[in-house]
mmCIF file of C-alpha atoms in Angstrom:
data_model
loop_
_atom_site.group_PDB
_atom_site.id
_atom_site.type_symbol
_atom_site.label_atom_id
_atom_site.label_comp_id
_atom_site.label_asym_id
_atom_site.label_seq_id
_atom_site.Cartn_x
_atom_site.Cartn_y
_atom_site.Cartn_z
ATOM 1 C CA GLU A 1 0.085 0.112 0.034
ATOM 2 C CA ASP A 2 1.311 3.398 -0.946
ATOM 3 C CA LYS A 3 2.364 5.559 1.993
ATOM 4 C CA VAL A 4 2.915 9.349 2.333
ATOM 5 C CA VAL A 5 4.008 10.709 5.742
ATOM 6 C CA GLN A 6 4.124 14.326 6.409
ATOM 7 C CA SER A 7 5.946 16.061 9.179
ATOM 8 C CA PRO A 8 5.375 17.962 11.487
ATOM 9 C CA LEU A 9 1.851 17.619 11.817
ATOM 10 C CA SER A 10 1.226 21.234 12.935
ATOM 11 C CA LEU A 11 3.592 23.993 13.300
ATOM 12 C CA VAL A 12 3.240 27.753 14.721
ATOM 13 C CA VAL A 13 5.605 30.474 13.605
ATOM 14 C CA HIS A 14 5.637 34.116 13.414
ATOM 15 C CA GLU A 15 5.291 36.386 10.467
ATOM 16 C CA GLY A 16 8.780 36.656 8.717
ATOM 17 C CA ASP A 17 9.881 33.308 9.784
ATOM 18 C CA THR A 18 11.121 30.670 7.361
ATOM 19 C CA VAL A 19 9.514 27.101 7.510
ATOM 20 C CA THR A 20 10.333 23.870 6.103
ATOM 21 C CA LEU A 21 7.617 21.191 5.738
ATOM 22 C CA ASN A 22 8.657 17.467 5.053
ATOM 23 C CA CYS A 23 7.080 14.618 3.070
ATOM 24 C CA SER A 24 8.272 11.211 2.818
ATOM 25 C CA TYR A 25 6.831 8.510 0.640
ATOM 26 C CA GLU A 26 6.871 4.684 -0.260
ATOM 27 C CA VAL A 27 5.163 4.047 -3.378
ATOM 28 C CA THR A 28 5.583 1.470 -6.111
ATOM 29 C CA ASN A 29 6.272 2.987 -9.564
ATOM 30 C CA PHE A 30 6.591 6.452 -8.231
ATOM 31 C CA ARG A 31 5.809 9.134 -11.065
ATOM 32 C CA SER A 32 5.294 12.433 -9.477
ATOM 33 C CA LEU A 33 4.940 14.392 -6.057
ATOM 34 C CA LEU A 34 2.498 17.241 -5.554
ATOM 35 C CA TRP A 35 2.181 19.883 -2.936
ATOM 36 C CA TYR A 36 -1.290 21.505 -2.382
ATOM 37 C CA LYS A 37 -2.334 24.302 0.058
ATOM 38 C CA GLN A 38 -5.757 23.606 1.701
ATOM 39 C CA GLU A 39 -7.125 26.650 3.331
ATOM 40 C CA LYS A 40 -10.934 26.520 3.923
ATOM 41 C CA LYS A 41 -12.063 23.741 1.377
ATOM 42 C CA ALA A 42 -10.316 22.986 -1.858
ATOM 43 C CA PRO A 43 -6.711 21.762 -2.137
ATOM 44 C CA THR A 44 -5.104 24.452 -4.284
ATOM 45 C CA PHE A 45 -2.167 23.111 -6.544
ATOM 46 C CA LEU A 46 1.203 24.467 -5.748
ATOM 47 C CA PHE A 47 3.806 22.226 -7.348
ATOM 48 C CA MET A 48 4.335 19.105 -9.119
ATOM 49 C CA LEU A 49 7.910 17.445 -8.918
ATOM 50 C CA THR A 50 8.960 14.422 -11.182
ATOM 51 C CA SER A 51 12.859 14.997 -11.266
ATOM 52 C CA SER A 52 15.218 14.593 -8.447
ATOM 53 C CA GLY A 53 17.263 17.597 -7.547
ATOM 54 C CA ILE A 54 15.229 20.097 -9.435
ATOM 55 C CA GLU A 55 13.933 22.929 -7.310
ATOM 56 C CA LYS A 56 10.425 24.439 -8.255
ATOM 57 C CA LYS A 57 9.885 27.939 -7.181
ATOM 58 C CA SER A 58 7.050 30.307 -7.072
ATOM 59 C CA GLY A 59 7.449 33.542 -5.198
ATOM 60 C CA ARG A 60 8.214 32.761 -1.547
ATOM 61 C CA LEU A 61 7.651 29.067 -1.884
ATOM 62 C CA SER A 62 9.876 26.385 -3.226
ATOM 63 C CA SER A 63 10.207 22.753 -3.281
ATOM 64 C CA ILE A 64 12.751 19.970 -3.977
ATOM 65 C CA LEU A 65 12.407 16.250 -4.601
ATOM 66 C CA ASP A 66 14.862 13.390 -3.509
ATOM 67 C CA LYS A 67 14.011 10.404 -5.299
ATOM 68 C CA LYS A 68 16.894 8.340 -3.658
ATOM 69 C CA GLU A 69 15.960 9.206 -0.267
ATOM 70 C CA LEU A 70 12.260 9.197 -1.019
ATOM 71 C CA PHE A 71 11.211 12.695 0.261
ATOM 72 C CA SER A 72 10.453 16.241 -0.548
ATOM 73 C CA ILE A 73 10.462 19.486 1.231
ATOM 74 C CA LEU A 74 8.324 22.611 0.750
ATOM 75 C CA ASN A 75 10.087 25.815 1.954
ATOM 76 C CA ILE A 76 8.180 29.080 2.638
ATOM 77 C CA THR A 77 10.504 32.139 3.321
ATOM 78 C CA ALA A 78 9.156 35.349 4.971
ATOM 79 C CA THR A 79 5.961 33.700 5.994
ATOM 80 C CA GLN A 80 2.795 35.837 6.151
ATOM 81 C CA THR A 81 -0.315 35.434 7.974
ATOM 82 C CA GLY A 82 -1.948 34.508 4.504
ATOM 83 C CA ASP A 83 0.460 31.334 4.429
ATOM 84 C CA SER A 84 -1.769 29.812 7.277
ATOM 85 C CA ALA A 85 -3.150 26.662 5.952
ATOM 86 C CA VAL A 86 -2.914 22.820 5.788
ATOM 87 C CA TYR A 87 -0.250 21.838 3.268
ATOM 88 C CA LEU A 88 -0.859 18.614 1.625
ATOM 89 C CA CYS A 89 1.713 16.246 -0.069
ATOM 90 C CA ALA A 90 0.462 13.721 -2.656
ATOM 91 C CA VAL A 91 2.043 11.178 -4.854
ATOM 92 C CA GLY A 92 1.103 9.614 -8.172
ATOM 93 C CA ARG A 93 2.226 6.226 -9.691
ATOM 94 C CA SER A 94 3.076 5.702 -13.217
ATOM 95 C CA GLY A 95 1.845 2.703 -15.268
ATOM 96 C CA GLY A 96 -1.353 1.273 -16.620
ATOM 97 C CA SER A 97 -4.524 3.353 -15.585
ATOM 98 C CA ASN A 98 -3.124 4.621 -12.392
ATOM 99 C CA TYR A 99 -4.189 8.162 -12.199
ATOM 100 C CA LYS A 100 -4.987 8.497 -8.568
ATOM 101 C CA LEU A 101 -3.008 10.574 -5.908
ATOM 102 C CA THR A 102 -2.359 9.261 -2.502
ATOM 103 C CA PHE A 103 -2.335 11.916 0.027
ATOM 104 C CA GLY A 104 -0.576 12.557 3.381
ATOM 105 C CA LYS A 105 -2.364 13.806 6.440
ATOM 106 C CA GLY A 106 -0.944 17.218 6.006
ATOM 107 C CA THR A 107 0.912 19.768 7.959
ATOM 108 C CA LEU A 108 -1.361 22.586 9.612
ATOM 109 C CA LEU A 109 0.767 25.887 9.420
ATOM 110 C CA THR A 110 -0.324 28.808 11.598
ATOM 111 C CA VAL A 111 1.560 32.187 10.941
ATOM 112 C CA ASN A 112 0.990 34.664 13.725
ATOM 113 C CA PRO A 113 1.326 38.361 13.254
ATOM 114 C CA GLU B 1 -8.483 31.630 -14.529
ATOM 115 C CA PRO B 2 -10.442 28.468 -15.394
ATOM 116 C CA GLU B 3 -11.551 26.541 -12.262
ATOM 117 C CA VAL B 4 -13.532 23.542 -11.237
ATOM 118 C CA THR B 5 -16.993 24.162 -9.870
ATOM 119 C CA GLN B 6 -19.110 22.100 -7.709
ATOM 120 C CA THR B 7 -22.665 22.161 -6.626
ATOM 121 C CA PRO B 8 -24.264 22.065 -4.038
ATOM 122 C CA SER B 9 -21.694 23.461 -1.551
ATOM 123 C CA HIS B 10 -23.524 21.656 1.215
ATOM 124 C CA GLN B 11 -26.112 18.796 0.930
ATOM 125 C CA VAL B 12 -28.094 17.294 3.956
ATOM 126 C CA THR B 13 -29.701 13.938 3.559
ATOM 127 C CA GLN B 14 -31.316 11.144 5.231
ATOM 128 C CA MET B 15 -29.819 7.695 5.439
ATOM 129 C CA GLY B 16 -31.013 5.640 2.676
ATOM 130 C CA GLN B 17 -31.570 8.524 0.317
ATOM 131 C CA GLU B 18 -30.020 8.961 -3.076
ATOM 132 C CA VAL B 19 -27.677 11.833 -3.653
ATOM 133 C CA ILE B 20 -26.132 13.390 -6.684
ATOM 134 C CA LEU B 21 -23.325 15.758 -6.517
ATOM 135 C CA ARG B 22 -22.441 17.668 -9.499
ATOM 136 C CA CYS B 23 -19.093 19.049 -10.711
ATOM 137 C CA VAL B 24 -18.159 21.085 -13.903
ATOM 138 C CA PRO B 25 -14.320 20.323 -14.744
ATOM 139 C CA ILE B 26 -12.141 22.713 -16.326
ATOM 140 C CA SER B 27 -13.177 22.930 -20.002
ATOM 141 C CA ASN B 28 -10.371 21.438 -21.797
ATOM 142 C CA HIS B 29 -9.377 18.892 -19.350
ATOM 143 C CA LEU B 30 -9.800 14.988 -20.028
ATOM 144 C CA TYR B 31 -9.394 13.225 -16.932
ATOM 145 C CA PHE B 32 -11.899 13.533 -14.001
ATOM 146 C CA TYR B 33 -11.815 12.386 -10.559
ATOM 147 C CA TRP B 34 -13.564 12.149 -7.268
ATOM 148 C CA TYR B 35 -11.878 12.306 -4.017
ATOM 149 C CA ARG B 36 -13.400 12.569 -0.399
ATOM 150 C CA GLN B 37 -12.234 13.904 2.974
ATOM 151 C CA ILE B 38 -13.901 12.704 6.255
ATOM 152 C CA LEU B 39 -13.611 15.456 8.804
ATOM 153 C CA GLY B 40 -10.030 15.407 10.348
ATOM 154 C CA GLN B 41 -8.760 12.458 7.997
ATOM 155 C CA LYS B 42 -6.723 12.313 4.783
ATOM 156 C CA VAL B 43 -7.922 13.177 1.276
ATOM 157 C CA GLU B 44 -8.848 9.854 -0.055
ATOM 158 C CA PHE B 45 -9.169 8.847 -3.908
ATOM 159 C CA LEU B 46 -12.545 7.340 -4.913
ATOM 160 C CA VAL B 47 -12.489 7.070 -8.786
ATOM 161 C CA SER B 48 -10.882 8.320 -11.918
ATOM 162 C CA PHE B 49 -12.822 8.614 -15.207
ATOM 163 C CA TYR B 50 -11.398 9.080 -18.764
ATOM 164 C CA ASN B 51 -12.886 8.791 -22.236
ATOM 165 C CA ASN B 52 -16.282 8.110 -20.899
ATOM 166 C CA GLU B 53 -15.386 5.204 -18.452
ATOM 167 C CA ILE B 54 -13.946 4.567 -15.119
ATOM 168 C CA SER B 55 -10.186 4.171 -15.324
ATOM 169 C CA GLU B 56 -9.598 3.170 -11.763
ATOM 170 C CA LYS B 57 -11.576 3.086 -8.480
ATOM 171 C CA SER B 58 -10.823 2.413 -4.767
ATOM 172 C CA GLU B 59 -12.182 -0.071 -2.380
ATOM 173 C CA ILE B 60 -14.340 2.681 -1.104
ATOM 174 C CA PHE B 61 -16.155 3.005 -4.381
ATOM 175 C CA ASP B 62 -18.498 0.057 -4.133
ATOM 176 C CA ASP B 63 -21.955 -0.717 -5.969
ATOM 177 C CA GLN B 64 -23.527 2.081 -4.041
ATOM 178 C CA PHE B 65 -21.417 4.710 -6.044
ATOM 179 C CA SER B 66 -21.512 5.600 -9.768
ATOM 180 C CA VAL B 67 -20.309 8.275 -11.875
ATOM 181 C CA GLU B 68 -21.346 9.805 -15.131
ATOM 182 C CA ARG B 69 -20.446 12.388 -17.610
ATOM 183 C CA PRO B 70 -24.061 13.027 -18.926
ATOM 184 C CA ASP B 71 -22.973 15.835 -21.462
ATOM 185 C CA GLY B 72 -19.812 17.536 -22.435
ATOM 186 C CA SER B 73 -19.559 19.612 -19.304
ATOM 187 C CA ASN B 74 -20.884 17.880 -16.257
ATOM 188 C CA PHE B 75 -19.527 15.096 -14.181
ATOM 189 C CA THR B 76 -21.512 13.524 -11.453
ATOM 190 C CA LEU B 77 -21.233 11.215 -8.461
ATOM 191 C CA LYS B 78 -24.256 9.298 -7.290
ATOM 192 C CA ILE B 79 -24.676 7.621 -3.982
ATOM 193 C CA ARG B 80 -27.581 5.386 -4.327
ATOM 194 C CA SER B 81 -28.332 4.814 -0.673
ATOM 195 C CA THR B 82 -26.490 6.954 1.659
ATOM 196 C CA LYS B 83 -25.049 5.538 4.827
ATOM 197 C CA LEU B 84 -23.963 7.556 8.029
ATOM 198 C CA GLU B 85 -20.360 7.059 7.220
ATOM 199 C CA ASP B 86 -20.837 8.808 3.745
ATOM 200 C CA SER B 87 -20.701 11.955 5.755
ATOM 201 C CA ALA B 88 -17.571 13.787 4.175
ATOM 202 C CA MET B 89 -16.414 16.583 1.911
ATOM 203 C CA TYR B 90 -16.281 15.351 -1.668
ATOM 204 C CA PHE B 91 -13.930 16.862 -3.937
ATOM 205 C CA CYS B 92 -14.036 16.717 -7.794
ATOM 206 C CA ALA B 93 -10.898 17.199 -9.749
ATOM 207 C CA SER B 94 -9.741 17.392 -13.219
ATOM 208 C CA SER B 95 -6.538 17.230 -15.171
ATOM 209 C CA GLY B 96 -5.545 17.911 -18.823
ATOM 210 C CA ARG B 97 -3.244 15.818 -21.012
ATOM 211 C CA TRP B 98 -1.891 12.396 -20.352
ATOM 212 C CA ASP B 99 1.712 13.692 -19.348
ATOM 213 C CA SER B 100 0.081 16.095 -16.950
ATOM 214 C CA ARG B 101 -2.622 13.924 -15.571
ATOM 215 C CA TYR B 102 -1.393 14.002 -12.077
ATOM 216 C CA GLU B 103 -1.623 17.850 -12.027
ATOM 217 C CA GLN B 104 -4.977 17.714 -10.666
ATOM 218 C CA TYR B 105 -7.152 20.763 -9.809
ATOM 219 C CA PHE B 106 -9.710 20.639 -7.272
ATOM 220 C CA GLY B 107 -13.202 22.165 -6.858
ATOM 221 C CA PRO B 108 -14.287 23.686 -3.801
ATOM 222 C CA GLY B 109 -16.073 20.563 -2.535
ATOM 223 C CA THR B 110 -19.575 19.547 -1.447
ATOM 224 C CA ARG B 111 -20.263 18.829 2.199
ATOM 225 C CA LEU B 112 -22.322 15.846 2.567
ATOM 226 C CA THR B 113 -24.014 15.329 5.636
ATOM 227 C CA VAL B 114 -26.201 12.179 6.281
ATOM 228 C CA THR B 115 -28.338 11.977 9.282
#
C-alpha cells in the first residue's frame, strides 16, 4: 500500500519566519509528487515534482524532490499570515491506468502576526 | 483563470436516500476524479474517469457509487443509498493531457451530511 508521511503535523511560527515542511513516501512505480495548499475547502495546486534535485519555485515558496531518499521538502520564506493553511503532499504512480493521488495527512501551518 | 466548480456546496440527506453531487471540470481537461475527505482525515481517492469510462476506483467506491458524464461539461457522483459513514467533503478534480494527468485541480467541494 502506498504511504505518504508528512511532518510536522502542525507548526506555529511568527510572520517573517522561514519554514520547512517535510514529506516522505513509499510508493511502487513513483511518478510524481505534488504539493497543495488547503485553506478553507479545496486543495489548491502549488507544485508538481517529477525529477530529483530540481527545485521548483514560486515567489516565496520552493520545493525539491529527492528520489533516492524518497522525500520532498516545501520551503516558505518570509511567512505571512496568509500562508496559514494545511499543506498537503500527494504522490502519483506511473503505469497502466493509475491516475490516483495518494495524500498525506497534511501539515497545519499557523503564522501569527 | 479556469476552475473546477461543484454544486451544491452543502447537502444534507437522510440515511438511505440517493444523492447526486455535481461538478463542472475545467473545460479542456480530459481526466476527471472524485476524492473525499472525512472530517479530520486524509483526502482519499474514490474514482478516476477518462474517455467516458472509469479508469480506476478504490475499495471505497462500491456498488452504491456511480459516476457519469451526461454531457460535455458535467461530471456527477451518485450515491444510491447513503449511509452515515458517507458524511464527508467530496472533491471533484480534473487534469489535462496524459503527461500532466497528475496535475489535478480541485473544486471547492460539496459537504455531504447524512443524518
